[in-house]
PDB file of C-alpha atoms in Angstrom:
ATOM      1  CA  UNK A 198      -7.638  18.197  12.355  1.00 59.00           C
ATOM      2  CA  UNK A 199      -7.371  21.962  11.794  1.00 58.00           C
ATOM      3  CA  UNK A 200      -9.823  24.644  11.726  1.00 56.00           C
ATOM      4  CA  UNK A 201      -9.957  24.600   8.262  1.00 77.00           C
ATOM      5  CA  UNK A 202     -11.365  20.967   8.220  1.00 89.00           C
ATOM      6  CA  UNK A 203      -8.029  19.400   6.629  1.00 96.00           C
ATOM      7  CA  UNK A 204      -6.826  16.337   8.367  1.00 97.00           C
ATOM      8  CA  UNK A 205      -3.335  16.543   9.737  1.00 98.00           C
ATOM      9  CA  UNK A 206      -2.898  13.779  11.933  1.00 98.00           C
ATOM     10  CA  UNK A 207      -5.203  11.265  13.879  1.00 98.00           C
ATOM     11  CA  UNK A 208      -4.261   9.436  16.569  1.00 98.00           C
ATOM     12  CA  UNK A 209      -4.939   5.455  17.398  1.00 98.00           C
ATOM     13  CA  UNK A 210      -4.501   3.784  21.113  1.00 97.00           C
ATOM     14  CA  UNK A 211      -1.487   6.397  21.410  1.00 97.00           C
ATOM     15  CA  UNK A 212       0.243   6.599  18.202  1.00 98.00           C
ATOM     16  CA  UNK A 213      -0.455   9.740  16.367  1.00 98.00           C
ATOM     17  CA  UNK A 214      -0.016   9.432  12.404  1.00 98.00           C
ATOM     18  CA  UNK A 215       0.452  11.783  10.075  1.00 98.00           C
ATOM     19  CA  UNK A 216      -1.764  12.586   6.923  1.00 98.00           C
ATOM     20  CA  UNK A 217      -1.536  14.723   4.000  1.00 98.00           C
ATOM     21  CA  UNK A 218      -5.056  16.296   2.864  1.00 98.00           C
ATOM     22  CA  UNK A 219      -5.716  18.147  -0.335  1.00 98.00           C
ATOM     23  CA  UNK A 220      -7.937  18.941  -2.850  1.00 98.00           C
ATOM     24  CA  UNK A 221     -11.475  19.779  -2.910  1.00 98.00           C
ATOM     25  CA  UNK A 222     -12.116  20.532   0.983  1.00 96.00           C
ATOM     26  CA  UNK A 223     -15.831  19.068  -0.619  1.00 96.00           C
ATOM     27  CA  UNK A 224     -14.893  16.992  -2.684  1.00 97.00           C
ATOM     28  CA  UNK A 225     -15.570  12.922  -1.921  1.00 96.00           C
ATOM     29  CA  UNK A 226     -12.925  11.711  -0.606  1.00 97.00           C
ATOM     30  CA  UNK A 227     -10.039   9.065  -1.991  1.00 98.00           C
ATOM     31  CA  UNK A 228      -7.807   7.479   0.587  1.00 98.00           C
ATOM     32  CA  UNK A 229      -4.563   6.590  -0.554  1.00 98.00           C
ATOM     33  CA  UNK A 230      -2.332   4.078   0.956  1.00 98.00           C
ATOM     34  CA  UNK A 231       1.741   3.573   0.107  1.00 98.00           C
ATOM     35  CA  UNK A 232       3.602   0.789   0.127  1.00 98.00           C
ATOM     36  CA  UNK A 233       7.000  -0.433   1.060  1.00 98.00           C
ATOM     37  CA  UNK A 234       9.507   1.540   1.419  1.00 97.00           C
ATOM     38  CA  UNK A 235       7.797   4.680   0.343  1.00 97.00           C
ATOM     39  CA  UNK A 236       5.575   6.851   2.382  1.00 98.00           C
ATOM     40  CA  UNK A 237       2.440   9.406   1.444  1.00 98.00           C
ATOM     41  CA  UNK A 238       5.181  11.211  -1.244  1.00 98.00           C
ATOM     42  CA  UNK A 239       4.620   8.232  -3.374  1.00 98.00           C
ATOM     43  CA  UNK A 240       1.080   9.898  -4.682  1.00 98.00           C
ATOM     44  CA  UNK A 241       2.549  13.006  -5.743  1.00 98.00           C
ATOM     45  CA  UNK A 242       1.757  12.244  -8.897  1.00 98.00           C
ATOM     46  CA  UNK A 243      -1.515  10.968  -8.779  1.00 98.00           C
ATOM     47  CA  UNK A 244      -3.137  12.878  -6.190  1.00 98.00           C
ATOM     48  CA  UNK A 245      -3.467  16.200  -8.266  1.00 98.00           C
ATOM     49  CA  UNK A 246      -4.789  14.518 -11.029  1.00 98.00           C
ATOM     50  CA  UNK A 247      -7.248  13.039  -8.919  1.00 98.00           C
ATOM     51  CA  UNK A 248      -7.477  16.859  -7.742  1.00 98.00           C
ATOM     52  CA  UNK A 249      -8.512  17.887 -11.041  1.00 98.00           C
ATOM     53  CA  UNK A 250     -11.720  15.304 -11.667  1.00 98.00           C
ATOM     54  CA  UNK A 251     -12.708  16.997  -8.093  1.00 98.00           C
ATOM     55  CA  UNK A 252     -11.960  14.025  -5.357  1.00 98.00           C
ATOM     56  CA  UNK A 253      -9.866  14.917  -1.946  1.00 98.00           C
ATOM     57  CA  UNK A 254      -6.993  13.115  -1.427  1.00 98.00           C
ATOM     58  CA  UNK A 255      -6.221  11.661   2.462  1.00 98.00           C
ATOM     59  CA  UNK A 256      -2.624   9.811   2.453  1.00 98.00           C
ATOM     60  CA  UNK A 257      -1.454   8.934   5.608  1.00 98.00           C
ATOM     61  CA  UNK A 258       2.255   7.949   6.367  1.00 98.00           C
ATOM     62  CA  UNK A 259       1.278   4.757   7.897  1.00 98.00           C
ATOM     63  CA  UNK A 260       2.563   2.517  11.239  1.00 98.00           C
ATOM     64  CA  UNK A 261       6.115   2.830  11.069  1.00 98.00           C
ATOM     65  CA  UNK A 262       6.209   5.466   9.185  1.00 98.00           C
ATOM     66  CA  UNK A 263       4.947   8.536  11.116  1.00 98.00           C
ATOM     67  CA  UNK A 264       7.169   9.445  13.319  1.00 97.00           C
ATOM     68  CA  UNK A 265       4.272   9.393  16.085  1.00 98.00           C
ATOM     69  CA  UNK A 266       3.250   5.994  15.169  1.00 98.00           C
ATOM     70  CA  UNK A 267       6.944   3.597  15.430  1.00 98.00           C
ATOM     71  CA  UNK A 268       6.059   0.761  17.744  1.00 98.00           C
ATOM     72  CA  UNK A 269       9.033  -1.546  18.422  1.00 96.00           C
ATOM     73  CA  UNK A 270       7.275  -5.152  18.832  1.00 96.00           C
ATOM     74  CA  UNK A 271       6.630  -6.714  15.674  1.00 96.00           C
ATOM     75  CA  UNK A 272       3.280  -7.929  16.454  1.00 96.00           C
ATOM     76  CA  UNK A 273       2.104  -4.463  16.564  1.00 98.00           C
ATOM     77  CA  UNK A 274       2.262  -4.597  12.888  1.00 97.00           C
ATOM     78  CA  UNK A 275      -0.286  -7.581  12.110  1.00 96.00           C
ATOM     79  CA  UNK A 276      -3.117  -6.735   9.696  1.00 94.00           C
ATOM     80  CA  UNK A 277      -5.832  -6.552  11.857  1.00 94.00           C
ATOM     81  CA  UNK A 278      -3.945  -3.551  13.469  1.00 97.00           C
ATOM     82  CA  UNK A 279      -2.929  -1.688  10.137  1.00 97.00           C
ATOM     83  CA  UNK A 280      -6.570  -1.799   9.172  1.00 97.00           C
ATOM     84  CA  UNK A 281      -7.487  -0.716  12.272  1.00 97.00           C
ATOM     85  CA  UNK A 282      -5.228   2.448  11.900  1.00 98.00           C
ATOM     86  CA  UNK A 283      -7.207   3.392   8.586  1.00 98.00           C
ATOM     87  CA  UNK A 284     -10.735   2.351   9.771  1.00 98.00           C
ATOM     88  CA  UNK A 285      -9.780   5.162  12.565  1.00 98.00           C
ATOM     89  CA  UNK A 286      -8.784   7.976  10.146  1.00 98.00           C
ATOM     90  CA  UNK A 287     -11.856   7.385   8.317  1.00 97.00           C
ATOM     91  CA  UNK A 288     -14.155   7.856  11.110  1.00 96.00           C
ATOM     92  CA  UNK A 289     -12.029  10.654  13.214  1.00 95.00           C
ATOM     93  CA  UNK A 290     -12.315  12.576  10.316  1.00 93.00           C
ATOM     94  CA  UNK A 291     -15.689  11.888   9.696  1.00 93.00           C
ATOM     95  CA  UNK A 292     -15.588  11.021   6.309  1.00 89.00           C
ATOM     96  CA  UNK A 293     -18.230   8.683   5.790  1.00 88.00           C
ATOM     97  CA  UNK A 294     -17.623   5.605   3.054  1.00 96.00           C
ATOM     98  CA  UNK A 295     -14.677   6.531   0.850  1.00 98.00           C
ATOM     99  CA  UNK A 296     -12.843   5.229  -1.960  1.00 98.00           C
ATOM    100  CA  UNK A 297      -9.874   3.313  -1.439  1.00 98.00           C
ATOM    101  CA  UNK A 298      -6.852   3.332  -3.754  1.00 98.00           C
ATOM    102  CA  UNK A 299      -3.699   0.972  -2.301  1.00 98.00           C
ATOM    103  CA  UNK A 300      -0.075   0.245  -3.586  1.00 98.00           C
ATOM    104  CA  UNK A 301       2.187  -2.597  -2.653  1.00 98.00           C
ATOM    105  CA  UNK A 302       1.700  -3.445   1.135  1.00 98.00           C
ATOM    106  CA  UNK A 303      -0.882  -0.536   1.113  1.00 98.00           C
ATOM    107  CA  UNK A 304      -3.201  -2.888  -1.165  1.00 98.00           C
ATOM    108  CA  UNK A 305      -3.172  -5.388   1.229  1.00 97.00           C
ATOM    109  CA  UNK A 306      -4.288  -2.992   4.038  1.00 97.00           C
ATOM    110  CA  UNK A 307      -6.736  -1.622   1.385  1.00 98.00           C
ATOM    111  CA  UNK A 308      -7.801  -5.277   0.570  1.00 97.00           C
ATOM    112  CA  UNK A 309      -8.023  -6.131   4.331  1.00 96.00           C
ATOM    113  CA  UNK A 310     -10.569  -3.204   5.041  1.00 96.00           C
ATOM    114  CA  UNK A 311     -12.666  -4.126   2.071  1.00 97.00           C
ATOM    115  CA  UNK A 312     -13.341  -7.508   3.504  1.00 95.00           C
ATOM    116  CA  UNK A 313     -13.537  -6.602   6.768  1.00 94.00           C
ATOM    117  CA  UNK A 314     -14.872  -3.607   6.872  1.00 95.00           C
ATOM    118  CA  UNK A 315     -16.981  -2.833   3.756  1.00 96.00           C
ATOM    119  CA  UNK A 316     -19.470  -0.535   5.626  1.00 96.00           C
ATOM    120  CA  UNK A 317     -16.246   2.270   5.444  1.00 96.00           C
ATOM    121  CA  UNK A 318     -15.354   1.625   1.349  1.00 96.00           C
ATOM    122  CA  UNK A 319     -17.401   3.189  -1.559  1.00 97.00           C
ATOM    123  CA  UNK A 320     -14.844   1.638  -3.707  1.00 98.00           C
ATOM    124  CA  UNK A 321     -11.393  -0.282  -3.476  1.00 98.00           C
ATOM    125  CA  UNK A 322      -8.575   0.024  -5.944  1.00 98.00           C
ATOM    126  CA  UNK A 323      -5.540  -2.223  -5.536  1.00 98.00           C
ATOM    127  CA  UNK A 324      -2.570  -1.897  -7.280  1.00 98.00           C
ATOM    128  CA  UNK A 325       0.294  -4.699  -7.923  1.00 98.00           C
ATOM    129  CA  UNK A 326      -0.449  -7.104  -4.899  1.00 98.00           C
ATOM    130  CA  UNK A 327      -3.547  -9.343  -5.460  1.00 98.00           C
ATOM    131  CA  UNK A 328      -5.700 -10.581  -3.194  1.00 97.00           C
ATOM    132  CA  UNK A 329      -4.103 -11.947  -0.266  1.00 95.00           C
ATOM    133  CA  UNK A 330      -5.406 -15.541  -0.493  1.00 95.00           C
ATOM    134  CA  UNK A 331      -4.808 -15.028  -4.463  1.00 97.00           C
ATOM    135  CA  UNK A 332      -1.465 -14.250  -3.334  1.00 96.00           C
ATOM    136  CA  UNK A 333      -0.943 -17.190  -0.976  1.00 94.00           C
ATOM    137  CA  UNK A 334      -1.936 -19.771  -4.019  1.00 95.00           C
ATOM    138  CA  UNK A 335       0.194 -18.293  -5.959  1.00 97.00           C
ATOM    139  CA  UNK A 336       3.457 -18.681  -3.203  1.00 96.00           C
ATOM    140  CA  UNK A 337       2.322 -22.382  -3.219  1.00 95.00           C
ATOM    141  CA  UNK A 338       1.715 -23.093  -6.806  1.00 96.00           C
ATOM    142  CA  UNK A 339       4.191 -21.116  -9.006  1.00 97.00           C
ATOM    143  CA  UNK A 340       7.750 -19.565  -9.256  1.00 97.00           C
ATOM    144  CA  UNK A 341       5.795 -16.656  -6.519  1.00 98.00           C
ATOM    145  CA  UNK A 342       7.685 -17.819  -3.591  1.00 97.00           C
ATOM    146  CA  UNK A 343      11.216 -17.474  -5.414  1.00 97.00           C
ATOM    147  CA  UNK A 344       9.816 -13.932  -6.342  1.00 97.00           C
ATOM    148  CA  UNK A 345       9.361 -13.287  -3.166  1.00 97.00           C
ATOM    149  CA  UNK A 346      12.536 -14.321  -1.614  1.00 95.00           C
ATOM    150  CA  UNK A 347      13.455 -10.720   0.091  1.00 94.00           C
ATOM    151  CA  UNK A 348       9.872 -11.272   2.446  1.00 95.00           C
ATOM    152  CA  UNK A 349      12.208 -14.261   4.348  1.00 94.00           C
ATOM    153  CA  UNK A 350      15.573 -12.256   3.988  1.00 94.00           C
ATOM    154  CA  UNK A 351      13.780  -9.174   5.892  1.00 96.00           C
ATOM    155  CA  UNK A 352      12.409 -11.513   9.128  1.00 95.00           C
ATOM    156  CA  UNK A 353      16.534 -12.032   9.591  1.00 93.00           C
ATOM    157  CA  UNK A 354      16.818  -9.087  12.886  1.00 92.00           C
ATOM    158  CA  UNK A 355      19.134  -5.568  12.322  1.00 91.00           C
ATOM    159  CA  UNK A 356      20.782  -7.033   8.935  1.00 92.00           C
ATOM    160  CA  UNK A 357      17.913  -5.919   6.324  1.00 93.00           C
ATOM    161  CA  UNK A 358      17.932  -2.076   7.868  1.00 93.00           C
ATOM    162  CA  UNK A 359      21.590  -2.096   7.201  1.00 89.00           C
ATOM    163  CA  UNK A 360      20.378  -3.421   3.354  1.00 87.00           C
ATOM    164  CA  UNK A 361      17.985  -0.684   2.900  1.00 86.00           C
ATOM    165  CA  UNK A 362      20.118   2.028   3.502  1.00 74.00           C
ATOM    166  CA  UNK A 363      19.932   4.792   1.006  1.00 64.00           C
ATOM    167  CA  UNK A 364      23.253   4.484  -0.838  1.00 72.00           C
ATOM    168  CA  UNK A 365      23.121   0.773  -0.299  1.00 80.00           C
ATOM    169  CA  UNK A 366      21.657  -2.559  -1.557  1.00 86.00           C
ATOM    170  CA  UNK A 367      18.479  -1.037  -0.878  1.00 90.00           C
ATOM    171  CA  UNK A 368      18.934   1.589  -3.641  1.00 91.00           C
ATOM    172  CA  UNK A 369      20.489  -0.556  -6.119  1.00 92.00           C
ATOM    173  CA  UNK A 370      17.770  -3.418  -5.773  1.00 93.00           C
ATOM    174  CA  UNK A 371      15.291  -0.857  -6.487  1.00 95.00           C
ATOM    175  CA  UNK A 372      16.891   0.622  -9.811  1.00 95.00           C
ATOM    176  CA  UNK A 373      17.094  -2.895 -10.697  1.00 95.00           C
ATOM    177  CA  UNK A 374      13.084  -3.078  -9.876  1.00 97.00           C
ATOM    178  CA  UNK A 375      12.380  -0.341 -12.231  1.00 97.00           C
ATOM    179  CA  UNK A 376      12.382   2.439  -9.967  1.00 97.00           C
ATOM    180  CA  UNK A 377      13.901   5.822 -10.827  1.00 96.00           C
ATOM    181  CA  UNK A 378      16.831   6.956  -9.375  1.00 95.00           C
ATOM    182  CA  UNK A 379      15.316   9.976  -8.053  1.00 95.00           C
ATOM    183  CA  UNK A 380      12.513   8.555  -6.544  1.00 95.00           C
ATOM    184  CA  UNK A 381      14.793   5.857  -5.142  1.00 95.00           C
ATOM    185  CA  UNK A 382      16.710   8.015  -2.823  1.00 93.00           C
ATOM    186  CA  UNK A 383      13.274   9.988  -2.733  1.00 94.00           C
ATOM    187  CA  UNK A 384      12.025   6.429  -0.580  1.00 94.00           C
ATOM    188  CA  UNK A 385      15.286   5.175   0.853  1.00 93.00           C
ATOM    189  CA  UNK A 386      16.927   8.531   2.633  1.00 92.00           C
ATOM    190  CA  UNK A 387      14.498   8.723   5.118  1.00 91.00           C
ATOM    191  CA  UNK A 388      15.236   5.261   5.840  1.00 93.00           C
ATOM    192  CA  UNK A 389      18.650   6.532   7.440  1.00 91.00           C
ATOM    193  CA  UNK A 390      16.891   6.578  10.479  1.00 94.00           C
ATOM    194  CA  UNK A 391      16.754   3.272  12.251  1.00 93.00           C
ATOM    195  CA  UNK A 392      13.409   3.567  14.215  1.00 95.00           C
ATOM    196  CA  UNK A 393      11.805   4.018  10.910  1.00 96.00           C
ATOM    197  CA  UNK A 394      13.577   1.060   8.739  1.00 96.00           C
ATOM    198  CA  UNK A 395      12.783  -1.481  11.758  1.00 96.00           C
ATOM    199  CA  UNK A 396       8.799   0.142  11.658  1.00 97.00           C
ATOM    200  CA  UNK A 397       9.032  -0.149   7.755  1.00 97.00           C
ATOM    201  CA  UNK A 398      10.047  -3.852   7.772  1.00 97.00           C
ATOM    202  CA  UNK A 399       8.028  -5.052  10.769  1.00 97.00           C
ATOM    203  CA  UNK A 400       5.305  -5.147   8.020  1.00 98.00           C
ATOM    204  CA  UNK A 401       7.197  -8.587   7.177  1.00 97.00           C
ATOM    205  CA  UNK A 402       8.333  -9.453  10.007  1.00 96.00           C
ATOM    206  CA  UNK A 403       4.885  -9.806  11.061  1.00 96.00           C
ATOM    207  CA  UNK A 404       3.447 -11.853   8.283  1.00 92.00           C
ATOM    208  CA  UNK A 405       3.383 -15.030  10.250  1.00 86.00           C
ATOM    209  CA  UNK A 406       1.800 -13.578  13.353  1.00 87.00           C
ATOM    210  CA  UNK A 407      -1.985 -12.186  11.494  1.00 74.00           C
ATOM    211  CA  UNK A 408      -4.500 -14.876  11.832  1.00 67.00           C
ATOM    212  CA  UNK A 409      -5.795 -16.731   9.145  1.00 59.00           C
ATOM    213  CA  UNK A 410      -9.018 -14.826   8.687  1.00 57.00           C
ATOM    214  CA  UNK A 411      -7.683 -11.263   7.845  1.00 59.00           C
ATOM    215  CA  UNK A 412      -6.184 -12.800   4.631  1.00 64.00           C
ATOM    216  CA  UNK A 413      -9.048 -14.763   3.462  1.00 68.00           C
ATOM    217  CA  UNK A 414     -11.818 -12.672   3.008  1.00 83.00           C
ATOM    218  CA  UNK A 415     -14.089 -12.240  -0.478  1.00 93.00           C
ATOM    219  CA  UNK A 416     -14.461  -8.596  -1.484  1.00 97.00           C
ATOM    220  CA  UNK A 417     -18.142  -7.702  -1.813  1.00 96.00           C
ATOM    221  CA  UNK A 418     -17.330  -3.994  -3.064  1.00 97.00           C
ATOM    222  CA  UNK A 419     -17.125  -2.585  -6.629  1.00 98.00           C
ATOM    223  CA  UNK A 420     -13.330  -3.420  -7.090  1.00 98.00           C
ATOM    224  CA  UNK A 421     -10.397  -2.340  -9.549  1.00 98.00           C
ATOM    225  CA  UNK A 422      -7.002  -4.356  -9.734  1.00 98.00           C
ATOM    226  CA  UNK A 423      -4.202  -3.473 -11.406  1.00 98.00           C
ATOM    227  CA  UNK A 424      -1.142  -5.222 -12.132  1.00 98.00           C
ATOM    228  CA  UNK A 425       1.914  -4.259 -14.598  1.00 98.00           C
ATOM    229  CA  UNK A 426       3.764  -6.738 -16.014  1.00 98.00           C
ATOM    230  CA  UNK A 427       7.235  -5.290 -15.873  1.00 98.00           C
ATOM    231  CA  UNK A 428       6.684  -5.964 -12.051  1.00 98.00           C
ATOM    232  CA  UNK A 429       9.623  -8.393 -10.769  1.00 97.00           C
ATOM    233  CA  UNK A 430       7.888  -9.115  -6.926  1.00 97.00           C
ATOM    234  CA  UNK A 431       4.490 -10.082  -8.113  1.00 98.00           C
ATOM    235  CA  UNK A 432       4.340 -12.769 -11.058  1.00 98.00           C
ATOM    236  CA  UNK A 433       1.078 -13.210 -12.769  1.00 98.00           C
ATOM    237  CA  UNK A 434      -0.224 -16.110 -11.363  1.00 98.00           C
ATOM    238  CA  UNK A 435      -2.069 -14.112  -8.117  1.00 98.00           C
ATOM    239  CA  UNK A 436      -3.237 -11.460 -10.020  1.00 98.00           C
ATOM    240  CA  UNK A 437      -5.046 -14.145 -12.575  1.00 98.00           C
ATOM    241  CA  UNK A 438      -6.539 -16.072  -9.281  1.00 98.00           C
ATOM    242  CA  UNK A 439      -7.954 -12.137  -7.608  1.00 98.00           C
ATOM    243  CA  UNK A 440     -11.324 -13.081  -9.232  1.00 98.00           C
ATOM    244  CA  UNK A 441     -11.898 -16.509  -7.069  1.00 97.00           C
ATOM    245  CA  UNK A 442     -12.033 -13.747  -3.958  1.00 97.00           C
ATOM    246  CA  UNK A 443     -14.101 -10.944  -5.568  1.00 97.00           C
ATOM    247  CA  UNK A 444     -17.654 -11.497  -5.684  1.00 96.00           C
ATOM    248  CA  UNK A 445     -18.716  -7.672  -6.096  1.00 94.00           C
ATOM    249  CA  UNK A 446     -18.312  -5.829  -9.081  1.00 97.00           C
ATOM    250  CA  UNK A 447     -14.464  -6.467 -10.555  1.00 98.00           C
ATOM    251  CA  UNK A 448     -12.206  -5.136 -12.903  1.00 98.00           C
ATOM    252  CA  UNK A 449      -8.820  -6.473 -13.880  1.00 98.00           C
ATOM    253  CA  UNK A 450      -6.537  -4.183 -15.780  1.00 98.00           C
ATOM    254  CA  UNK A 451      -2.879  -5.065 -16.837  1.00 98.00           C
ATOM    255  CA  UNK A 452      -0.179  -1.749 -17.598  1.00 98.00           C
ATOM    256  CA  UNK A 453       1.918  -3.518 -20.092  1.00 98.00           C
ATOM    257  CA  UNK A 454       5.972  -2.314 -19.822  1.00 98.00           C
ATOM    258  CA  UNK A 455       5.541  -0.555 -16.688  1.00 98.00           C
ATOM    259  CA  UNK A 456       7.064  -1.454 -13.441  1.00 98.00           C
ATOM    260  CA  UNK A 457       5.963  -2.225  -9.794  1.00 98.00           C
ATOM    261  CA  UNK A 458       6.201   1.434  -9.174  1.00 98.00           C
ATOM    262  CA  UNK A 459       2.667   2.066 -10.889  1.00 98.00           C
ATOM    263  CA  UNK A 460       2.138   5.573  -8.773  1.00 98.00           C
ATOM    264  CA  UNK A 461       5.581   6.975  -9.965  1.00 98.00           C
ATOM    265  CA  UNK A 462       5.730   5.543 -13.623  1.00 98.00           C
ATOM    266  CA  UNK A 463       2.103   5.772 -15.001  1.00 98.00           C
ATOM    267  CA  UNK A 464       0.297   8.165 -12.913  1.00 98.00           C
ATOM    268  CA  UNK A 465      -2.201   9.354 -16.036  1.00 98.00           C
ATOM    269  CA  UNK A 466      -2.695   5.974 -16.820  1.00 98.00           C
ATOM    270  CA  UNK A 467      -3.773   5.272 -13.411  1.00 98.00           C
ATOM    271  CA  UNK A 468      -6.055   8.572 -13.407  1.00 98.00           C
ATOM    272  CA  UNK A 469      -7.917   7.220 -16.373  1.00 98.00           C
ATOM    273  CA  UNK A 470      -8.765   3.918 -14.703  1.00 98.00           C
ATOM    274  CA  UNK A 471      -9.589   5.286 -11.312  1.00 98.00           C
ATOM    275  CA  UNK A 472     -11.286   8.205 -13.539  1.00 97.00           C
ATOM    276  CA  UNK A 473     -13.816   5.454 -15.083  1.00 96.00           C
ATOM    277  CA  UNK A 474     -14.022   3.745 -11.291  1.00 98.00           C
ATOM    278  CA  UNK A 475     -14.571   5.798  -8.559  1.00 97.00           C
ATOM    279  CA  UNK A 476     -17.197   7.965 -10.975  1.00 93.00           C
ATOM    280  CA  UNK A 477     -19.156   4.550 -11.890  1.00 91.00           C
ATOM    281  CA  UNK A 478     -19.680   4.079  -8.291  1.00 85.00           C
TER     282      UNK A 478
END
């Protein structure tokens, strides 16, 4: 933290992390979580419109990410430990309850501390991934699991940071995922560097080693979901099951022609749900 009161970095059992703050210095404060492959740039968009309706922004660059905060084992990447990390930025900054907003593999983190840890969230926003245990049914009882093919490519060792290389397979599968071109080599160049690809994908590779419970969990807190239907990784069947694993108060909102890049593609969109959300609660 500096003497100003903005958050910088916080540190967790060693690993230090680093965290973009702005807006409001008073303002109440919206955590924002990325998701794969993309760091805290990925809210560029949103954040200052989020800026605007008064809120301050806190996006860290996750495990794996910050260049602090690269363990090498795998299992230092279950989800008990990734909530962990944002259950300790919360309270070494001493933010109080906060709102929640997470893309991609930062929804499940953001879904994780809203079961888990409820006494930290005001709100919780998730965009594109539903539910976890939504997201399991889904892998067992629709075309999900073919969807979802690259999460068992990337537990292969070395060969998937070779595919995620900026001018590689990596950028080409993510044009073909709706992503611009700019923001493409936006996510993938920093992924030149190995320490950071193997962090980045350790998120997979440690699927099968988070116990049972951090998955499961109903949500008790005033939720928002959001799913687009131009998203090729996440079919609709999770999103429709969320609900079943909700019990606070929910909404379900579907972007219709946009991507699974919802920060980058319909960031005023997105500011007029979380707009209506965050000031209802």
């Amino acid at each position: 933290m500096t003497g100003n009161g903005r958050v910088t970095t916080f540190i967790r059992n060693g690993l230090t992390f680093d965290v973009r703050d702005e807006g409001p210095i008073d303002g109440v404060p919206v955590v924002l979580l990325h998701g794969f492959p993309q760091d805290s740039r990925s809210w560029d968009k949103v954040a200052p419109l989020l800026h605007r309706r008064g809120f301050r922004t806190l996006a860290p660059d996750q495990r794996g990410y910050s260049a602090g905060a690269r363990p090498r084992a795998c299992w230092a990447y279950r989800t008990s430990e990734l909530v962990a990390d944002v259950v300790a930025l919360i309270d070494q900054a001493g933010l109080g309850p906060v709102h929640v907003v997470g893309h991609d593999w930062g929804a499940v983190v953001a879904w994780g501390i809203a079961a888990e840890r409820p006494d930290r969230i005001r709100t919780l926003t998730a965009l594109s991934v539903p539910h976890p245990a939504a997201f399991l049914r889904a892998m067992l009882t629709s075309r999900q699991i073919l969807l979802s093919w690259y999460m068992f490519a990337f537990q292969l060792p070395w060969i998937p940071e070779r595919m995620i290389a900026s001018d590689g397979y990596g950028y080409r599968a993510l044009l073909s995922s709706g992503q611009a071109p700019d923001r493409a080599k936006r996510d993938l160049e920093s992924m030149r560097d190995r320490s950071r690809a193997r962090g980045a994908l350790n998120w997979y590779r440690a699927m099968f080693l988070s116990s049972p419970g951090s998955v499961t969990g109903k949500v008790r807190v005033p939720t928002l979901f959001v799913w687009s239907d131009g998203d090729t990784a996440i079919g609709p069947v999770g999103p429709e099951l969320t609900a079943r694993f909700v019990d606070g108060p929910y909404t379900y909102e579907v972007l219709h022609g946009v991507s699974h890049w919802i920060p980058d593609e319909a960031a005023e969109r997105l500011d007029e749900l979380l707009g209506n959300h965050l000031h209802n609660h």
